[in-house]
PDB file of C-alpha atoms in Angstrom:
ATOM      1  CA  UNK A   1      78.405 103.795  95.280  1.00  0.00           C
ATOM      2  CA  UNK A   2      77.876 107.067  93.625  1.00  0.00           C
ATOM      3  CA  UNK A   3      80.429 109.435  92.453  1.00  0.00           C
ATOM      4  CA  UNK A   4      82.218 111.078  95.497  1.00  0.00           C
ATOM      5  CA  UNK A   5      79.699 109.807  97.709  1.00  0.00           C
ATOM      6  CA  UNK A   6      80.995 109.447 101.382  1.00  0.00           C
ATOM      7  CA  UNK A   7      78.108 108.659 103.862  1.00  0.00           C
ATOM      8  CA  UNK A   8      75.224 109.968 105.060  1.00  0.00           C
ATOM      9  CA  UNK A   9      75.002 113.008 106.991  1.00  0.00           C
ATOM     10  CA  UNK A  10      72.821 111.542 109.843  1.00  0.00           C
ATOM     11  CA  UNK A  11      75.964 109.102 109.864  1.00  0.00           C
ATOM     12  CA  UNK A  12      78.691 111.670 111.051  1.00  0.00           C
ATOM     13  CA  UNK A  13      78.319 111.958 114.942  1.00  0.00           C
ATOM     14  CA  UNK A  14      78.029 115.299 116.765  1.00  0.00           C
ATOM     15  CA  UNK A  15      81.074 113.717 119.188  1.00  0.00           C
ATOM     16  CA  UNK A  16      83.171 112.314 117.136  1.00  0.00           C
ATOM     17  CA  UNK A  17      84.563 111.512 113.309  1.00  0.00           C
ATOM     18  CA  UNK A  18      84.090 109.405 110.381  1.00  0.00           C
ATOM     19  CA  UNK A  19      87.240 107.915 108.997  1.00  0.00           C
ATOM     20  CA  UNK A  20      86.996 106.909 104.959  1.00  0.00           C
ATOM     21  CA  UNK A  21      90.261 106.538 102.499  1.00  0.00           C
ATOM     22  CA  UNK A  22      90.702 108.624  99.834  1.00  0.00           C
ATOM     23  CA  UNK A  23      93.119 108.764  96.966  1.00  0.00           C
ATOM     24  CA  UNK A  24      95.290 111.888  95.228  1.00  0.00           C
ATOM     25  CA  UNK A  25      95.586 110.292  92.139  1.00  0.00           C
ATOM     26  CA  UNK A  26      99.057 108.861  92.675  1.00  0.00           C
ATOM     27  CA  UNK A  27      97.920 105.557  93.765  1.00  0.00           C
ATOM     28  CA  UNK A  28      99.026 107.039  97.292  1.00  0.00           C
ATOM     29  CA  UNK A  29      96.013 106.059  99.988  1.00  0.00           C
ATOM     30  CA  UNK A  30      95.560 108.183 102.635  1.00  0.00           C
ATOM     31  CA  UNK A  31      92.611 108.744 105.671  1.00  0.00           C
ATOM     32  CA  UNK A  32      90.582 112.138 105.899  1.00  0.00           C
ATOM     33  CA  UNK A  33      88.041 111.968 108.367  1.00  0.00           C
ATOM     34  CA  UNK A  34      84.321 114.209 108.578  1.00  0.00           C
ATOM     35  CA  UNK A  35      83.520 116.373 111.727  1.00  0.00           C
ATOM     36  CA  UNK A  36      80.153 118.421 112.218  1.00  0.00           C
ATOM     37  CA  UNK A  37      80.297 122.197 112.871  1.00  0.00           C
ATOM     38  CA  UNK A  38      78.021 124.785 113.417  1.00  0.00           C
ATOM     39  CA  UNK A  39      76.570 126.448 110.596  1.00  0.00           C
ATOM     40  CA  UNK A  40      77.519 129.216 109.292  1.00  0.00           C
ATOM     41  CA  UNK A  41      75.870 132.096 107.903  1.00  0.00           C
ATOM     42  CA  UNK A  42      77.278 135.268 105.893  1.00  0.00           C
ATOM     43  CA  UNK A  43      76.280 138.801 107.016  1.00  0.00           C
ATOM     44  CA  UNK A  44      73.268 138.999 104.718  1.00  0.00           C
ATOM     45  CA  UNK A  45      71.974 135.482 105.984  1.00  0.00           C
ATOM     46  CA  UNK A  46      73.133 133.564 103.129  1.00  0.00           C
ATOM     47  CA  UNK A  47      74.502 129.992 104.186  1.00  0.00           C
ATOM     48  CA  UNK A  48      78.416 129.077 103.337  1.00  0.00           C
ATOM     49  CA  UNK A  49      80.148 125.678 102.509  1.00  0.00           C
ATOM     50  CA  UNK A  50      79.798 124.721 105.999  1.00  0.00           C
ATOM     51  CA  UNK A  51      76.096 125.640 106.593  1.00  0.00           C
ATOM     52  CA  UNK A  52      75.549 121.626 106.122  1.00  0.00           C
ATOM     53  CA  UNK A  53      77.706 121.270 109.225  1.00  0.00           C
ATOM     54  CA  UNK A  54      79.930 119.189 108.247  1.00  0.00           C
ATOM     55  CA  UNK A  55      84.177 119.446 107.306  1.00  0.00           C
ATOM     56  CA  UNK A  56      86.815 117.039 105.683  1.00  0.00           C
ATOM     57  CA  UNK A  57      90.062 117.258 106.977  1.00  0.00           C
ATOM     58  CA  UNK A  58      93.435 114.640 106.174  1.00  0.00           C
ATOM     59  CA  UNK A  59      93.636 112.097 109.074  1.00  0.00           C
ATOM     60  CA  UNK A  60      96.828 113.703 110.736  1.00  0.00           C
ATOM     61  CA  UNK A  61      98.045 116.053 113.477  1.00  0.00           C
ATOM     62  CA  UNK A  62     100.653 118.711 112.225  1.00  0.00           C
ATOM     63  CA  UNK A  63     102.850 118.157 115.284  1.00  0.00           C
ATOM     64  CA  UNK A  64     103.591 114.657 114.405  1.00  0.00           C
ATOM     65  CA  UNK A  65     101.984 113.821 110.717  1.00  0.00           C
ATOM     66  CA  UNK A  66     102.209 110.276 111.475  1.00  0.00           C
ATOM     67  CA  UNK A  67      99.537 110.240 114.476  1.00  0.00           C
ATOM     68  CA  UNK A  68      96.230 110.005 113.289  1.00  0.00           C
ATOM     69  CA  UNK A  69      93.723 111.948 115.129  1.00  0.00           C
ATOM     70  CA  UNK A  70      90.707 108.952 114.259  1.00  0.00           C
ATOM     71  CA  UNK A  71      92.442 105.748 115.497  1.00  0.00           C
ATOM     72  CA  UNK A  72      89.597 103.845 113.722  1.00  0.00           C
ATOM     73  CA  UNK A  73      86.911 104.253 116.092  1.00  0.00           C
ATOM     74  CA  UNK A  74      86.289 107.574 116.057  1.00  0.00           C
ATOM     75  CA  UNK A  75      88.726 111.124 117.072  1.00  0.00           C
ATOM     76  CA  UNK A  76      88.331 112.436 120.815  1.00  0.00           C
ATOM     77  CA  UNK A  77      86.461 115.561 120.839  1.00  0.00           C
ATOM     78  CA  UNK A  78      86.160 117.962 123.388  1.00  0.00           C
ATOM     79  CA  UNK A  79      84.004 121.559 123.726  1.00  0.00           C
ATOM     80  CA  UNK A  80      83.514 121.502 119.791  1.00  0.00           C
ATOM     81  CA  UNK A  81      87.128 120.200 118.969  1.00  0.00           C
ATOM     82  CA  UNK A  82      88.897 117.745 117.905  1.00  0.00           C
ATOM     83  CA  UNK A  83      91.591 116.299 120.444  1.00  0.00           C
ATOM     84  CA  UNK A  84      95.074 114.862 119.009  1.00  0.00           C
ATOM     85  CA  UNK A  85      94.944 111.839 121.815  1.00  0.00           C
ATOM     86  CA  UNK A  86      98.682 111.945 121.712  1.00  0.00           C
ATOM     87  CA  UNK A  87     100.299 115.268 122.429  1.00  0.00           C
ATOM     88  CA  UNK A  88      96.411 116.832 123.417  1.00  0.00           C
ATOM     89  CA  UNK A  89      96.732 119.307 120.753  1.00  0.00           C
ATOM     90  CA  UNK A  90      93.080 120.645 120.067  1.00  0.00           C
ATOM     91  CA  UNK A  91      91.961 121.633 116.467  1.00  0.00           C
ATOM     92  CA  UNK A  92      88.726 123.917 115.834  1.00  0.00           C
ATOM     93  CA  UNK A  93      86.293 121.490 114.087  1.00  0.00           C
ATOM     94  CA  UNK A  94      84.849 124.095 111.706  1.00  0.00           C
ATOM     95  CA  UNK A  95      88.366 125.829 110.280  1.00  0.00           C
ATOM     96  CA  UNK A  96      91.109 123.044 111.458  1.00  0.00           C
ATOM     97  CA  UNK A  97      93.136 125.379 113.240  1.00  0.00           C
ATOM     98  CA  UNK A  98      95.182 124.609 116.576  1.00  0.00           C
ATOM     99  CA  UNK A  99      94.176 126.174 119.400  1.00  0.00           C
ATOM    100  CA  UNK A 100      95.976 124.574 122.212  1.00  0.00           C
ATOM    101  CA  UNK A 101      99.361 122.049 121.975  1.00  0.00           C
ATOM    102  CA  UNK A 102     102.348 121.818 120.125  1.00  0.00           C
ATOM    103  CA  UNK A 103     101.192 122.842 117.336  1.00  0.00           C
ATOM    104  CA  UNK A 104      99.083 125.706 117.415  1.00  0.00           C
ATOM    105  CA  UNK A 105      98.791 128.019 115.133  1.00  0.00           C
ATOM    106  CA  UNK A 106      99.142 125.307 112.319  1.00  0.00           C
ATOM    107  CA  UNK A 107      96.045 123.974 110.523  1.00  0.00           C
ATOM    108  CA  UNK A 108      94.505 120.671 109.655  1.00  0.00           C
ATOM    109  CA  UNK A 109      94.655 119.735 105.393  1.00  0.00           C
ATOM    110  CA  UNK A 110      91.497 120.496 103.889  1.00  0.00           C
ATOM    111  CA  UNK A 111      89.091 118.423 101.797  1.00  0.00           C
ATOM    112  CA  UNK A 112      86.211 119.782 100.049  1.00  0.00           C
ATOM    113  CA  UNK A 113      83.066 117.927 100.512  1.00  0.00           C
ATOM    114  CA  UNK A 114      79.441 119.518 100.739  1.00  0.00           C
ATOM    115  CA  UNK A 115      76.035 117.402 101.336  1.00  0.00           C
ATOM    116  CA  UNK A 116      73.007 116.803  98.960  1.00  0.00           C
ATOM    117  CA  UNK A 117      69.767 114.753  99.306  1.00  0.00           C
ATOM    118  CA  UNK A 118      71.494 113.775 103.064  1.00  0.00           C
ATOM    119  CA  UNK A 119      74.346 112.791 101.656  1.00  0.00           C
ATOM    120  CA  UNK A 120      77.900 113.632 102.307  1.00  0.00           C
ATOM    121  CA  UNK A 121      79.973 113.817  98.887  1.00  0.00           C
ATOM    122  CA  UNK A 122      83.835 114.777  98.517  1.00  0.00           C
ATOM    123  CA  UNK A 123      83.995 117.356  95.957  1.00  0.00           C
ATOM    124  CA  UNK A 124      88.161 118.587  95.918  1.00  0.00           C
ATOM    125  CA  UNK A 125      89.290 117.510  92.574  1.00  0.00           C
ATOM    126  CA  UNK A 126      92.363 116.589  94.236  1.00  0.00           C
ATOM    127  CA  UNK A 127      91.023 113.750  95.785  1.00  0.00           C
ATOM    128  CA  UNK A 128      88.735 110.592  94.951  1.00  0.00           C
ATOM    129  CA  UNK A 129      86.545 108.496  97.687  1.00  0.00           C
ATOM    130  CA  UNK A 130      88.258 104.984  98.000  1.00  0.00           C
ATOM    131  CA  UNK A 131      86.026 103.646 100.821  1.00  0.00           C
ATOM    132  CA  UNK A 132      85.004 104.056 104.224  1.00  0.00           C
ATOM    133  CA  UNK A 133      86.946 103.372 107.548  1.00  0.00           C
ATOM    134  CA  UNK A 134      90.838 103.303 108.203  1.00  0.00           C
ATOM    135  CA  UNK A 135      93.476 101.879 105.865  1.00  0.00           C
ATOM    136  CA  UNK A 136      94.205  98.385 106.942  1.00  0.00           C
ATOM    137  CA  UNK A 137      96.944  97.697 109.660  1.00  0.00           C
ATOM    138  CA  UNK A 138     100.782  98.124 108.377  1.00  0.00           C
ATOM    139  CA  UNK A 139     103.354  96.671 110.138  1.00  0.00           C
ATOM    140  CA  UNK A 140     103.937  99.691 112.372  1.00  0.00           C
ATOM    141  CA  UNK A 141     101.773 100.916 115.116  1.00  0.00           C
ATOM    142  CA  UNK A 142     101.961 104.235 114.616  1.00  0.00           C
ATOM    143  CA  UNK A 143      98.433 104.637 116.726  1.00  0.00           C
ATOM    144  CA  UNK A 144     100.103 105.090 120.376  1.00  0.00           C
ATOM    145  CA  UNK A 145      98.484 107.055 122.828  1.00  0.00           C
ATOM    146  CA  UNK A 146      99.240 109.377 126.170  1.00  0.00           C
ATOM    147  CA  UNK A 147      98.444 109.796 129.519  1.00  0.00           C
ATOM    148  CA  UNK A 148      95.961 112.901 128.374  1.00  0.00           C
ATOM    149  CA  UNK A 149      92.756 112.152 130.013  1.00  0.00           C
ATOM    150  CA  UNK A 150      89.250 113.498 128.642  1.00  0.00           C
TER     151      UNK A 150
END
């Protein structure tokens, strides 16, 4: 696997997430999952970070940081956003802010990645690729879900 490399860009869904694991340098495994978004342009038509249309955020919602937003097959999305299937907080896809639920006003962690030759790489110092999907099953089920319906 190359450096930092995370997955293709034709792999990321326009409906969903992909989970991977990624590591702080502690040792300390955690899940970040990859959204698309619209691109976006400056004022004089120059493309920014996002103009590949995709974003990395930590696998959590800030209302409970212990419910992951990708349960391993995927986070619920809805008009653009991602969906928190527990409390049906909603989270802009493109700057990880809540818009709607307990938590709004609070943002998703960032992770920088950008994309190259169709591929997706993580590129925040902070953090280093360990693999793709969700961390294997502890012995708590942290992964309940509500009555919200989409």
């Amino acid at each position: 696997m190359d450096a930092g490399r995370i997955t293709a860009l034709s792999e990321v869904p326009d409906d969903s997430t992909v989970c991977f694991r990624v590591t702080d340098g502690s040792g300390e495994v955690q899940e970040a999952i990859l959204v698309r978004t619209d691109p976006v342009e400056t004022d004089d038509g120059e493309p920014t970070a996002e103009a590949d249309g995709v974003a990395c955020w930590l696998n959590y919602c800030q209302h409970f940081t212990h419910i992951k937003l990708d349960k391993g097959s995927g986070a619920p999305m809805r008009n653009g956003e991602l969906v928190c299937a527990n409390h049906g907080a909603y989270f802009e896809a493109d700057s990880g802010e809540c818009t709607f639920g307990p938590c709004e006003g609070a943002y998703l962690t960032e992770l920088e990645v950008s994309v190259s030759d169709g591929d997706v790489y993580l590129t925040d110092g902070g953090y280093e690729v360990v693999g793709l999907g969700p961390i294997e099953g502890d012995d708590f089920d942290r992964t309940s879900t509500s009555n919200v319906e989409f």
